[in-house]
Amino acid sequence: MDDFTDAVTLTAREVSAGVVVVVVTGELDMATAPVVQEYVHRRLGDASRALVLDLSGVTFLGSTGINLLIALRSACESVGAALRLVATTKVVLHPLELTDLIDHFTIVTAVSEAS
């Protein structure tokens, strides 16, 4: 992740057959979105049922991060997988509300609710 290792941390795990959870911790902005996009796309093939983005550790969500979420939703739809967002903080929920996108995503409060 080169220069962005301090700005964003990514981990992934398969929690059940076809359900992959990607945990994003840190900033989701113009600098980190390409790294996150590449990381998630590499795991999309394993997410035949659902891709869960755990955003509970996100400390900043900029417009580029929001655009990334929209693109990831489309990518999931194209492979027949659902996209679920774990979002509990104002840092993530407020920008989605301001842009009137909150209803365009399935948002849950815990990974256990997403699979």
PDB file of C-alpha atoms in Angstrom:
ATOM      1  CA  MET A   1       0.000   0.000   0.000  1.00  0.00           C
ATOM      2  CA  ASP A   2       3.039   2.215  -0.334  1.00  0.00           C
ATOM      3  CA  ASP A   3       2.639   5.691   1.160  1.00  0.00           C
ATOM      4  CA  PHE A   4      -0.883   5.070   2.450  1.00  0.00           C
ATOM      5  CA  THR A   5      -0.194   2.384   5.029  1.00  0.00           C
ATOM      6  CA  ASP A   6      -0.796   4.876   7.827  1.00  0.00           C
ATOM      7  CA  ALA A   7      -3.963   6.283   6.227  1.00  0.00           C
ATOM      8  CA  VAL A   8      -5.850   3.031   5.613  1.00  0.00           C
ATOM      9  CA  THR A   9      -5.630  -0.575   6.753  1.00  0.00           C
ATOM     10  CA  LEU A  10      -7.439  -3.386   4.951  1.00  0.00           C
ATOM     11  CA  THR A  11      -8.154  -6.942   6.013  1.00  0.00           C
ATOM     12  CA  ALA A  12     -10.410  -9.574   4.509  1.00  0.00           C
ATOM     13  CA  ARG A  13     -11.915 -12.855   5.590  1.00  0.00           C
ATOM     14  CA  GLU A  14     -14.577 -15.228   4.369  1.00  0.00           C
ATOM     15  CA  VAL A  15     -17.164 -15.593   7.135  1.00  0.00           C
ATOM     16  CA  SER A  16     -19.299 -18.170   5.352  1.00  0.00           C
ATOM     17  CA  ALA A  17     -19.507 -19.700   1.899  1.00  0.00           C
ATOM     18  CA  GLY A  18     -19.619 -16.838  -0.586  1.00  0.00           C
ATOM     19  CA  VAL A  19     -19.641 -14.060   2.034  1.00  0.00           C
ATOM     20  CA  VAL A  20     -16.469 -11.980   2.245  1.00  0.00           C
ATOM     21  CA  VAL A  21     -15.911  -9.253   4.829  1.00  0.00           C
ATOM     22  CA  VAL A  22     -13.438  -6.473   4.072  1.00  0.00           C
ATOM     23  CA  VAL A  23     -12.585  -4.327   7.084  1.00  0.00           C
ATOM     24  CA  VAL A  24     -11.559  -0.778   6.216  1.00  0.00           C
ATOM     25  CA  THR A  25      -9.836   1.190   8.965  1.00  0.00           C
ATOM     26  CA  GLY A  26      -8.688   4.776   8.518  1.00  0.00           C
ATOM     27  CA  GLU A  27      -9.395   7.329   5.833  1.00  0.00           C
ATOM     28  CA  LEU A  28     -11.433   6.662   2.709  1.00  0.00           C
ATOM     29  CA  ASP A  29     -10.561   9.572   0.444  1.00  0.00           C
ATOM     30  CA  MET A  30      -8.922  10.498  -2.848  1.00  0.00           C
ATOM     31  CA  ALA A  31      -5.531   9.169  -1.750  1.00  0.00           C
ATOM     32  CA  THR A  32      -6.715   5.816  -0.408  1.00  0.00           C
ATOM     33  CA  ALA A  33      -9.747   4.974  -2.578  1.00  0.00           C
ATOM     34  CA  PRO A  34      -7.665   3.419  -5.413  1.00  0.00           C
ATOM     35  CA  VAL A  35      -5.909   1.146  -2.907  1.00  0.00           C
ATOM     36  CA  VAL A  36      -9.219   0.112  -1.370  1.00  0.00           C
ATOM     37  CA  GLN A  37     -10.795  -0.429  -4.788  1.00  0.00           C
ATOM     38  CA  GLU A  38      -7.991  -2.697  -5.953  1.00  0.00           C
ATOM     39  CA  TYR A  39      -8.024  -4.653  -2.696  1.00  0.00           C
ATOM     40  CA  VAL A  40     -11.788  -5.182  -2.787  1.00  0.00           C
ATOM     41  CA  HIS A  41     -11.883  -6.097  -6.476  1.00  0.00           C
ATOM     42  CA  ARG A  42      -9.309  -8.839  -5.874  1.00  0.00           C
ATOM     43  CA  ARG A  43     -11.709 -10.407  -3.364  1.00  0.00           C
ATOM     44  CA  LEU A  44     -14.919  -9.960  -5.323  1.00  0.00           C
ATOM     45  CA  GLY A  45     -14.596 -13.368  -6.965  1.00  0.00           C
ATOM     46  CA  ASP A  46     -14.906 -15.040  -3.573  1.00  0.00           C
ATOM     47  CA  ALA A  47     -18.000 -13.017  -2.690  1.00  0.00           C
ATOM     48  CA  SER A  48     -20.576 -14.960  -4.679  1.00  0.00           C
ATOM     49  CA  ARG A  49     -23.343 -14.186  -2.159  1.00  0.00           C
ATOM     50  CA  ALA A  50     -22.285 -10.958  -0.453  1.00  0.00           C
ATOM     51  CA  LEU A  51     -19.474  -8.511   0.029  1.00  0.00           C
ATOM     52  CA  VAL A  52     -19.541  -6.884   3.437  1.00  0.00           C
ATOM     53  CA  LEU A  53     -17.575  -3.671   3.877  1.00  0.00           C
ATOM     54  CA  ASP A  54     -16.986  -3.074   7.550  1.00  0.00           C
ATOM     55  CA  LEU A  55     -16.610   0.695   7.733  1.00  0.00           C
ATOM     56  CA  SER A  56     -16.898   0.947  11.522  1.00  0.00           C
ATOM     57  CA  GLY A  57     -13.208   1.925  11.711  1.00  0.00           C
ATOM     58  CA  VAL A  58     -13.336   4.597   9.003  1.00  0.00           C
ATOM     59  CA  THR A  59     -12.182   7.956  10.351  1.00  0.00           C
ATOM     60  CA  PHE A  60     -12.930  10.047   7.232  1.00  0.00           C
ATOM     61  CA  LEU A  61     -15.253   9.507   4.272  1.00  0.00           C
ATOM     62  CA  GLY A  62     -14.730  11.968   1.429  1.00  0.00           C
ATOM     63  CA  SER A  63     -16.551  12.349  -1.864  1.00  0.00           C
ATOM     64  CA  THR A  64     -14.112  10.009  -3.605  1.00  0.00           C
ATOM     65  CA  GLY A  65     -14.849   7.403  -0.943  1.00  0.00           C
ATOM     66  CA  ILE A  66     -18.575   7.810  -1.546  1.00  0.00           C
ATOM     67  CA  ASN A  67     -18.032   7.395  -5.292  1.00  0.00           C
ATOM     68  CA  LEU A  68     -16.047   4.256  -4.537  1.00  0.00           C
ATOM     69  CA  LEU A  69     -18.957   2.822  -2.547  1.00  0.00           C
ATOM     70  CA  ILE A  70     -21.279   3.488  -5.490  1.00  0.00           C
ATOM     71  CA  ALA A  71     -18.844   1.790  -7.879  1.00  0.00           C
ATOM     72  CA  LEU A  72     -18.459  -1.189  -5.562  1.00  0.00           C
ATOM     73  CA  ARG A  73     -22.228  -1.565  -5.376  1.00  0.00           C
ATOM     74  CA  SER A  74     -22.319  -1.749  -9.186  1.00  0.00           C
ATOM     75  CA  ALA A  75     -19.418  -4.216  -9.250  1.00  0.00           C
ATOM     76  CA  CYS A  76     -21.232  -6.445  -6.765  1.00  0.00           C
ATOM     77  CA  GLU A  77     -24.438  -6.293  -8.785  1.00  0.00           C
ATOM     78  CA  SER A  78     -22.549  -7.292 -11.922  1.00  0.00           C
ATOM     79  CA  VAL A  79     -21.389 -10.534 -10.276  1.00  0.00           C
ATOM     80  CA  GLY A  80     -24.706 -11.202  -8.541  1.00  0.00           C
ATOM     81  CA  ALA A  81     -23.493 -10.444  -5.020  1.00  0.00           C
ATOM     82  CA  ALA A  82     -25.098  -8.162  -2.481  1.00  0.00           C
ATOM     83  CA  LEU A  83     -23.142  -5.271  -0.993  1.00  0.00           C
ATOM     84  CA  ARG A  84     -23.636  -4.654   2.712  1.00  0.00           C
ATOM     85  CA  LEU A  85     -22.083  -1.805   4.669  1.00  0.00           C
ATOM     86  CA  VAL A  86     -21.345  -2.064   8.368  1.00  0.00           C
ATOM     87  CA  ALA A  87     -21.678   1.548   9.405  1.00  0.00           C
ATOM     88  CA  THR A  88     -22.330   2.849  12.883  1.00  0.00           C
ATOM     89  CA  THR A  89     -20.477   6.137  13.064  1.00  0.00           C
ATOM     90  CA  LYS A  90     -21.442   9.652  12.095  1.00  0.00           C
ATOM     91  CA  VAL A  91     -18.232   9.854  10.058  1.00  0.00           C
ATOM     92  CA  VAL A  92     -19.726   7.387   7.550  1.00  0.00           C
ATOM     93  CA  LEU A  93     -23.463   7.849   7.975  1.00  0.00           C
ATOM     94  CA  HIS A  94     -23.552  11.655   7.823  1.00  0.00           C
ATOM     95  CA  PRO A  95     -21.965  12.000   4.344  1.00  0.00           C
ATOM     96  CA  LEU A  96     -24.306   9.302   3.011  1.00  0.00           C
ATOM     97  CA  GLU A  97     -27.279  11.149   4.477  1.00  0.00           C
ATOM     98  CA  LEU A  98     -26.119  14.536   3.139  1.00  0.00           C
ATOM     99  CA  THR A  99     -25.762  13.138  -0.373  1.00  0.00           C
ATOM    100  CA  ASP A 100     -29.141  11.381  -0.106  1.00  0.00           C
ATOM    101  CA  LEU A 101     -27.471   8.021  -0.712  1.00  0.00           C
ATOM    102  CA  ILE A 102     -28.225   6.361   2.618  1.00  0.00           C
ATOM    103  CA  ASP A 103     -31.181   4.451   1.147  1.00  0.00           C
ATOM    104  CA  HIS A 104     -29.130   3.216  -1.796  1.00  0.00           C
ATOM    105  CA  PHE A 105     -27.127   0.877   0.446  1.00  0.00           C
ATOM    106  CA  THR A 106     -27.983  -1.937   2.804  1.00  0.00           C
ATOM    107  CA  ILE A 107     -26.532  -0.692   6.077  1.00  0.00           C
ATOM    108  CA  VAL A 108     -26.186  -2.868   9.146  1.00  0.00           C
ATOM    109  CA  THR A 109     -24.635  -2.289  12.555  1.00  0.00           C
ATOM    110  CA  ALA A 110     -22.569  -5.494  12.792  1.00  0.00           C
ATOM    111  CA  VAL A 111     -20.948  -8.046  10.514  1.00  0.00           C
ATOM    112  CA  SER A 112     -23.164 -10.741  12.044  1.00  0.00           C
ATOM    113  CA  GLU A 113     -26.234  -8.958  10.638  1.00  0.00           C
ATOM    114  CA  ALA A 114     -24.801  -8.842   7.121  1.00  0.00           C
ATOM    115  CA  SER A 115     -24.323 -12.501   6.246  1.00  0.00           C
TER     116      SER A 115
END
